[in-house]
Coordinates of C-alpha atoms and ligand atoms in Angstrom, one line a residue:
M24 CA -20.3 31.3 -15.2
S25 CA -17.9 29.5 -17.5
D26 CA -15.3 27.3 -15.8
Q27 CA -12.7 28.0 -18.5
G28 CA -9.5 29.0 -16.8
A29 CA -11.0 29.0 -13.3
A30 CA -8.4 28.6 -10.5
V31 CA -8.5 25.5 -8.4
C32 CA -6.4 25.1 -5.2
V33 CA -5.3 21.5 -4.6
T34 CA -3.9 20.9 -1.2
G35 CA -1.3 18.1 -0.7
A36 CA -0.8 18.4 -4.5
S37 CA 2.6 16.6 -4.5
G38 CA 1.0 13.5 -3.0
Y39 CA 0.0 10.4 -4.9
I40 CA -3.7 11.3 -5.4
G41 CA -3.1 15.0 -5.4
T42 CA -0.7 14.7 -8.4
H43 CA -3.3 12.9 -10.4
V44 CA -5.9 15.4 -9.6
V45 CA -3.6 18.2 -10.7
R46 CA -3.0 16.3 -14.0
V47 CA -6.7 16.0 -14.8
L48 CA -7.3 19.7 -13.9
L49 CA -4.5 20.9 -16.2
E50 CA -5.9 18.7 -19.0
R51 CA -9.3 20.3 -18.6
G52 CA -7.9 23.8 -18.8
Y53 CA -8.0 24.9 -15.1
R54 CA -5.4 27.1 -13.5
V55 CA -3.9 25.1 -10.6
R56 CA -2.6 26.4 -7.3
A57 CA -0.8 23.5 -5.7
T58 CA 0.0 23.5 -2.0
V59 CA 3.0 21.5 -0.7
R60 CA 4.6 21.8 2.7
D61 CA 7.9 22.9 1.3
P62 CA 8.0 24.3 -2.2
S63 CA 11.8 24.2 -2.2
D64 CA 11.9 20.4 -1.8
E65 CA 12.7 19.1 -5.3
A66 CA 11.7 15.5 -4.3
K67 CA 8.2 16.7 -3.7
T68 CA 7.8 19.2 -6.5
A69 CA 9.8 18.2 -9.6
H70 CA 7.1 15.8 -10.7
L71 CA 4.5 18.5 -10.2
R72 CA 6.3 21.1 -12.2
A73 CA 6.8 18.5 -15.0
L74 CA 3.0 18.3 -15.4
G75 CA 2.8 21.9 -16.7
D76 CA 2.1 25.4 -15.5
V77 CA 1.4 24.8 -11.8
D78 CA 1.5 27.7 -9.3
I79 CA 3.1 26.1 -6.2
H80 CA 2.4 27.6 -2.7
A81 CA 3.4 26.6 0.8
G82 CA 0.7 25.1 2.8
D83 CA 1.0 23.3 6.2
L84 CA -2.1 21.8 7.9
T85 CA -0.6 22.6 11.3
V86 CA 0.0 26.3 10.6
D87 CA -3.0 28.7 11.0
G88 CA -3.6 30.8 8.0
S89 CA -1.2 28.7 5.9
F90 CA -3.6 28.2 3.0
D91 CA -4.9 31.8 2.8
D92 CA -2.6 32.8 -0.1
A93 CA -3.1 29.7 -2.1
V94 CA -6.9 29.7 -1.8
S95 CA -7.3 33.4 -2.5
G96 CA -9.2 34.0 -5.8
C97 CA -9.9 30.3 -6.4
R98 CA -13.3 29.0 -7.5
Y99 CA -12.7 25.5 -6.2
V100 CA -10.6 23.8 -3.6
V101 CA -9.7 20.1 -3.7
H102 CA -8.5 19.2 -0.3
T103 CA -6.4 16.0 -0.4
A104 CA -3.7 16.8 2.2
S105 CA -3.8 14.6 5.3
P106 CA -1.4 12.5 7.2
V107 CA -1.5 9.0 5.6
L108 CA 0.0 7.0 8.4
T109 CA -1.3 4.0 10.3
T110 CA 0.9 4.5 13.3
A111 CA 2.8 7.3 15.0
A112 CA 4.6 8.1 18.2
D113 CA 1.5 10.1 19.3
P114 CA -1.4 9.1 17.0
G115 CA -3.7 11.9 18.3
R116 CA -1.0 14.6 17.8
D117 CA 0.6 13.3 14.6
I118 CA -2.4 11.8 12.7
V119 CA -5.8 12.9 14.0
Q120 CA -5.1 16.5 14.9
P121 CA -3.4 17.6 11.7
A122 CA -6.2 16.0 9.7
V123 CA -8.9 17.8 11.6
D124 CA -7.3 21.1 12.5
G125 CA -5.8 21.2 9.0
T126 CA -9.3 20.8 7.4
R127 CA -10.6 23.7 9.5
N128 CA -7.5 25.7 8.5
V129 CA -8.2 25.1 4.8
L130 CA -11.9 26.0 5.2
S131 CA -11.0 29.2 7.0
A132 CA -9.0 30.2 3.9
V133 CA -12.1 29.4 1.8
V134 CA -14.2 31.7 4.0
K135 CA -11.6 34.5 3.8
A136 CA -11.3 34.1 0.0
K137 CA -15.0 34.7 -0.6
T138 CA -14.6 33.3 -4.2
V139 CA -14.8 29.6 -3.6
K140 CA -18.0 27.9 -4.9
R141 CA -17.2 24.3 -3.9
V142 CA -14.8 22.3 -1.8
V143 CA -14.1 18.6 -2.6
Q144 CA -12.6 16.8 0.3
T145 CA -10.6 13.6 -0.1
S146 CA -11.9 11.4 2.6
S147 CA -11.6 7.6 2.6
I148 CA -13.5 4.4 2.8
A149 CA -12.0 4.2 6.2
A150 CA -14.5 6.8 7.3
V151 CA -17.3 4.6 6.0
Y152 CA -16.8 1.0 7.0
D153 CA -16.8 -0.2 10.5
Y154 CA -15.3 -3.5 11.6
A155 CA -18.0 -3.7 14.3
R156 CA -20.6 -4.4 11.7
P157 CA -21.2 -8.1 10.7
P158 CA -19.3 -9.3 7.6
A159 CA -22.4 -9.6 5.5
Y160 CA -23.2 -5.9 6.0
V161 CA -23.1 -3.8 2.8
F162 CA -21.7 -0.3 3.3
S163 CA -22.8 2.7 1.4
E164 CA -22.4 6.5 1.7
T165 CA -25.0 6.6 4.5
D166 CA -22.5 4.7 6.8
W167 CA -19.9 6.1 9.1
N168 CA -17.1 4.3 10.9
E169 CA -18.3 4.8 14.5
S170 CA -16.0 2.4 16.2
A171 CA -12.5 3.7 15.3
I172 CA -10.7 5.1 18.2
T173 CA -7.5 7.2 18.1
D174 CA -5.2 4.8 20.0
V175 CA -6.3 1.7 18.0
L176 CA -7.2 2.9 14.5
P177 CA -5.9 6.5 14.3
Y178 CA -6.0 6.8 10.5
P179 CA -9.7 5.8 10.2
K180 CA -10.5 8.1 13.2
S181 CA -8.7 11.0 11.5
K182 CA -10.8 10.5 8.3
V183 CA -14.1 10.3 10.2
L184 CA -13.3 13.4 12.2
A185 CA -11.9 15.4 9.4
E186 CA -15.0 14.7 7.2
R187 CA -17.4 15.6 10.0
A188 CA -15.4 18.7 10.9
A189 CA -15.7 20.0 7.4
V190 CA -19.5 19.6 7.4
A191 CA -19.8 21.1 10.9
F192 CA -17.6 24.0 9.9
R193 CA -19.6 24.8 6.7
N194 CA -23.0 24.4 8.4
A195 CA -22.0 26.8 11.2
L196 CA -21.4 29.6 8.7
P197 CA -24.0 32.3 8.0
A198 CA -25.9 31.3 4.9
A199 CA -24.2 34.0 2.8
E200 CA -20.8 32.6 3.5
Q201 CA -21.6 28.9 3.0
F202 CA -19.9 27.0 0.2
E203 CA -20.8 23.7 -1.4
L204 CA -19.0 20.7 0.0
T205 CA -18.7 17.1 -1.0
A206 CA -16.3 14.2 -0.2
I207 CA -14.7 11.4 -2.2
N208 CA -14.2 8.2 -0.3
P209 CA -11.8 6.0 -2.1
T210 CA -10.9 2.4 -1.2
F211 CA -7.3 1.2 -1.4
V212 CA -5.7 3.1 -4.3
F213 CA -3.3 1.7 -6.9
G214 CA -2.3 3.1 -10.3
P215 CA 0.7 4.8 -11.8
V216 CA 3.2 6.7 -9.6
D217 CA 4.9 9.9 -10.6
A218 CA 7.5 10.1 -7.9
Q219 CA 9.5 8.0 -5.5
I220 CA 7.6 9.7 -2.6
H221 CA 4.4 8.1 -3.8
L222 CA 5.8 4.7 -2.7
R223 CA 5.2 5.8 0.9
T224 CA 1.4 5.5 0.5
S225 CA -0.8 2.7 -0.9
P226 CA 1.4 1.8 -4.0
Q227 CA 4.1 0.8 -1.5
L228 CA 2.4 -2.6 -1.4
V229 CA 3.0 -3.2 -5.1
S230 CA 6.6 -2.0 -4.8
E231 CA 7.3 -4.4 -1.9
L232 CA 5.7 -7.3 -3.8
L233 CA 7.8 -6.6 -6.9
R234 CA 11.0 -6.3 -4.9
G235 CA 10.4 -9.5 -2.8
K236 CA 10.1 -7.5 0.4
L237 CA 7.2 -9.6 1.7
P238 CA 8.2 -13.2 2.3
A239 CA 4.7 -14.7 2.0
I240 CA 1.0 -13.8 1.5
P241 CA -1.2 -12.9 4.5
D242 CA -5.0 -13.4 4.4
F243 CA -6.0 -9.9 3.4
F244 CA -8.7 -8.8 1.0
F245 CA -8.3 -5.5 -0.8
N246 CA -11.0 -3.2 -2.2
L247 CA -9.1 -1.6 -5.0
V248 CA -9.6 1.5 -7.2
D249 CA -7.4 3.2 -9.8
V250 CA -5.9 6.5 -8.9
R251 CA -6.8 7.9 -12.3
D252 CA -10.4 7.1 -11.7
V253 CA -10.2 8.6 -8.2
A254 CA -8.8 11.8 -9.7
E255 CA -11.6 11.8 -12.3
A256 CA -14.2 11.4 -9.6
H257 CA -12.8 14.5 -7.7
V258 CA -13.0 16.7 -10.8
R259 CA -16.5 15.5 -11.7
A260 CA -17.6 16.1 -8.1
M261 CA -16.1 19.6 -8.4
T262 CA -18.3 20.5 -11.4
H263 CA -21.4 18.4 -10.9
P264 CA -24.6 20.5 -10.9
S265 CA -25.3 21.9 -7.4
E266 CA -28.9 20.6 -7.3
T267 CA -27.9 17.0 -7.4
L268 CA -24.6 17.1 -5.6
A269 CA -24.4 14.4 -2.9
D270 CA -22.5 14.7 0.4
R271 CA -20.0 11.9 -0.4
Y272 CA -19.1 9.4 -3.1
I273 CA -17.5 6.0 -2.5
C274 CA -14.9 5.1 -5.2
F275 CA -14.4 1.4 -5.5
A276 CA -13.7 -0.8 -8.6
E277 CA -12.9 -4.4 -7.5
E278 CA -12.1 -6.6 -4.6
L279 CA -9.1 -9.0 -4.8
H280 CA -7.5 -11.3 -2.2
M281 CA -3.8 -10.6 -1.8
A282 CA -3.0 -14.0 -3.2
E283 CA -4.8 -13.1 -6.4
I284 CA -2.9 -9.7 -6.6
C285 CA 0.3 -11.7 -6.3
R286 CA -0.7 -14.2 -8.9
R287 CA -1.6 -11.5 -11.4
L288 CA 1.6 -9.5 -10.7
R289 CA 3.7 -12.7 -11.2
A290 CA 2.1 -13.2 -14.6
M291 CA 2.5 -9.5 -15.5
F292 CA 6.1 -9.2 -14.3
P293 CA 7.8 -12.6 -14.8
G294 CA 11.1 -13.0 -13.0
R295 CA 10.1 -10.6 -10.2
P296 CA 10.3 -12.1 -6.7
V297 CA 6.5 -11.8 -6.0
P298 CA 5.6 -14.1 -3.1
R299 CA 3.8 -17.4 -3.9
W300 CA 3.0 -19.0 -0.6
S301 CA 0.5 -18.0 2.0
I302 CA 1.6 -17.2 5.6
P303 CA -0.5 -18.8 8.3
T304 CA -2.3 -16.2 10.3
P305 CA -0.4 -16.8 13.7
L306 CA 2.8 -16.1 11.8
V307 CA 1.4 -12.8 10.5
Y308 CA 1.1 -11.6 14.2
A309 CA 4.7 -12.6 14.7
Y310 CA 5.8 -10.8 11.6
A311 CA 3.9 -7.7 12.7
V312 CA 6.4 -7.3 15.6
F313 CA 8.9 -6.2 13.0
D314 CA 6.6 -4.1 10.8
R315 CA 5.3 -1.0 12.7
R316 CA 2.5 -0.5 10.1
L317 CA 0.8 -3.7 11.2
T318 CA -0.6 -3.4 14.7
W319 CA -2.2 -6.4 16.3
S320 CA -5.4 -4.6 16.9
Y321 CA -5.6 -3.9 13.2
L322 CA -4.7 -7.5 12.3
R323 CA -7.4 -8.8 14.6
R324 CA -10.0 -6.8 12.7
A325 CA -8.7 -7.1 9.2
L326 CA -7.3 -10.5 8.6
G327 CA -9.6 -12.6 6.5
R328 CA -12.3 -9.9 6.6
R329 CA -14.1 -8.9 3.5
I330 CA -15.8 -5.5 3.2
Q331 CA -18.9 -5.4 1.0
L332 CA -19.5 -2.0 -0.6
D333 CA -22.3 -0.4 -2.6
A334 CA -20.5 2.1 -4.9
R335 CA -23.3 2.7 -7.4
R336 CA -23.6 6.5 -6.6
V337 CA -20.3 7.5 -8.2
R338 CA -21.1 5.5 -11.3
D339 CA -24.7 6.5 -11.6
A340 CA -24.6 10.1 -10.5
L341 CA -21.1 11.2 -11.6
G342 CA -20.8 8.8 -14.5
V343 CA -17.4 7.6 -13.5
T344 CA -16.4 4.3 -15.1
F345 CA -13.7 2.3 -13.4
R346 CA -11.0 0.7 -15.5
P347 CA -10.4 -3.1 -15.1
I348 CA -8.1 -3.7 -12.1
D349 CA -5.7 -5.7 -14.3
E350 CA -4.9 -2.5 -16.2
T351 CA -4.4 -0.8 -12.8
L352 CA -2.1 -3.5 -11.5
R353 CA 0.0 -3.5 -14.7
D354 CA 0.3 0.3 -14.9
T355 CA 1.2 0.5 -11.2
G356 CA 4.1 -2.0 -11.6
Q357 CA 5.2 -0.7 -15.0
S358 CA 5.4 2.9 -13.8
M359 CA 7.7 1.7 -11.0
V360 CA 9.8 -0.3 -13.4
D361 CA 10.0 2.5 -15.9
R362 CA 11.1 5.1 -13.3
G363 CA 13.6 2.7 -11.7
F364 CA 11.8 2.5 -8.4
V365 CA 11.8 -1.3 -8.0
V366 CA 15.4 -2.2 -9.0
Ligands
NAP299 P1 0.3 11.0 0.1 O1 1.0 10.8 -1.2 O2 1.0 10.7 1.4 O3 -0.4 12.4 0.1 C1 -0.7 13.1 1.3 C2 -0.5 14.5 1.2 O4 -0.8 15.2 2.4 C3 1.0 14.8 0.9 O5 1.1 15.7 -0.2 C4 1.5 15.5 2.2 O6 2.4 16.5 2.0 C5 0.2 16.1 2.7 N1 0.3 16.3 4.1 C6 0.5 15.4 5.1 N2 0.6 16.1 6.3 C7 0.5 17.4 6.0 C8 0.6 18.6 6.8 N3 0.8 18.6 8.1 N4 0.5 19.8 6.1 C9 0.4 19.8 4.8 N5 0.3 18.7 4.0 C10 0.4 17.5 4.6 O7 -1.0 10.1 0.2 P2 -2.3 9.8 -0.8 O8 -2.5 8.4 -0.8 O9 -2.1 10.6 -2.0 O10 -3.4 10.5 0.1 C11 -4.1 11.7 -0.3 C12 -5.5 11.7 0.4 O11 -6.2 10.5 -0.1 C13 -5.4 11.6 1.9 O12 -6.4 12.5 2.4 C14 -5.8 10.2 2.2 O13 -6.4 10.0 3.4 C15 -6.7 9.9 1.1 N6 -6.9 8.4 0.7 C16 -5.8 7.7 0.2 C17 -6.0 6.4 -0.1 C18 -5.0 5.5 -0.7 O14 -5.1 4.3 -0.8 N7 -3.8 6.0 -1.1 C19 -7.3 5.8 0.0 C20 -8.4 6.6 0.5 C21 -8.1 7.9 0.9 P3 3.9 16.4 1.9 O15 4.2 15.9 0.5 O16 4.5 17.7 2.2 O17 4.3 15.3 2.9

């Protein structure tokens, strides 16, 4: 069956990664059904409409049946929607539950539609690496984060449970109703932003660095990947031959220490107040008191810790090539400057 003009439902389409997935799909000639929580919210849809002919539907992870209309008649579903939060008043209710129940909700729509061949789920490297492993351990797609617990690391827990819920849901279906399923597991994503709302997720770090919002540099390593390459991986995973489709694909380009990210941003954007000096680790804990995103339990695990990854599968099997991270850093910052997001 030709894919020309086939309909693809992208959940969470107004989000940072979702928007880039929509862009690639439109470029390849697919019809796109985009779900957003509130189609009347201009701040979340204007950038999506600007991409071209996008059919926007309402879709809320927490509302049963909410995705039925959007998925009806689609050949593929790319499920990116999930709460991207590290802390919340009630992490189980606000982060884990919407991710897991929402995944089942989307997959129920897939079963009802009877037209969907494959679902690509946006998972995360947070569902793969596990701080309980020794630092020399090299993580690959066979690994699962077994030690994340809701009260301490709710976001990783939500990604583990949502990915596993999708597999369990699909496997429990009668053979005739089963659809193909695969996951994309990106590391920390940088790359051009399309809307102010994209600064609430991973690109927020670059915007804060360019605006001088971080006083000094903590001892963090980042495994980075470009959002455009992550979007490409989603679309390749969507169309890859069934016989050799894998269950998950790690997307990772390059590791940089935060001091090196800052050094490169200073060179790329001279005059910007990007921090120069390192902050001693005890002071990071003190700073965390004022920054709700940085919990002590997270800092204890992550400060100074490097995560080794084997990301050959996405290159070898899907043929994705990752652009140099300098291009990613430059384009991230430049998109923010051009759109007036870092004044
Ligand atoms: P984002 O811009 O915040 O996108 C998340 C999307 O999920 C938004 O469109 C949001 O919709 C939607 N969403 C959240 N709660 C929802 C709910 N209850 N019902 C319906 N939609 C809901 O973040 P992102 O970085 O693009 O993340 C997209 C996916 O990539 C997520 O699954 C995330 O876990 C994964 N990921 C991200 C990174 C990264 O570094 N950015 C790395 C690995 C994996 P609204 O616009 O309505 O709020």
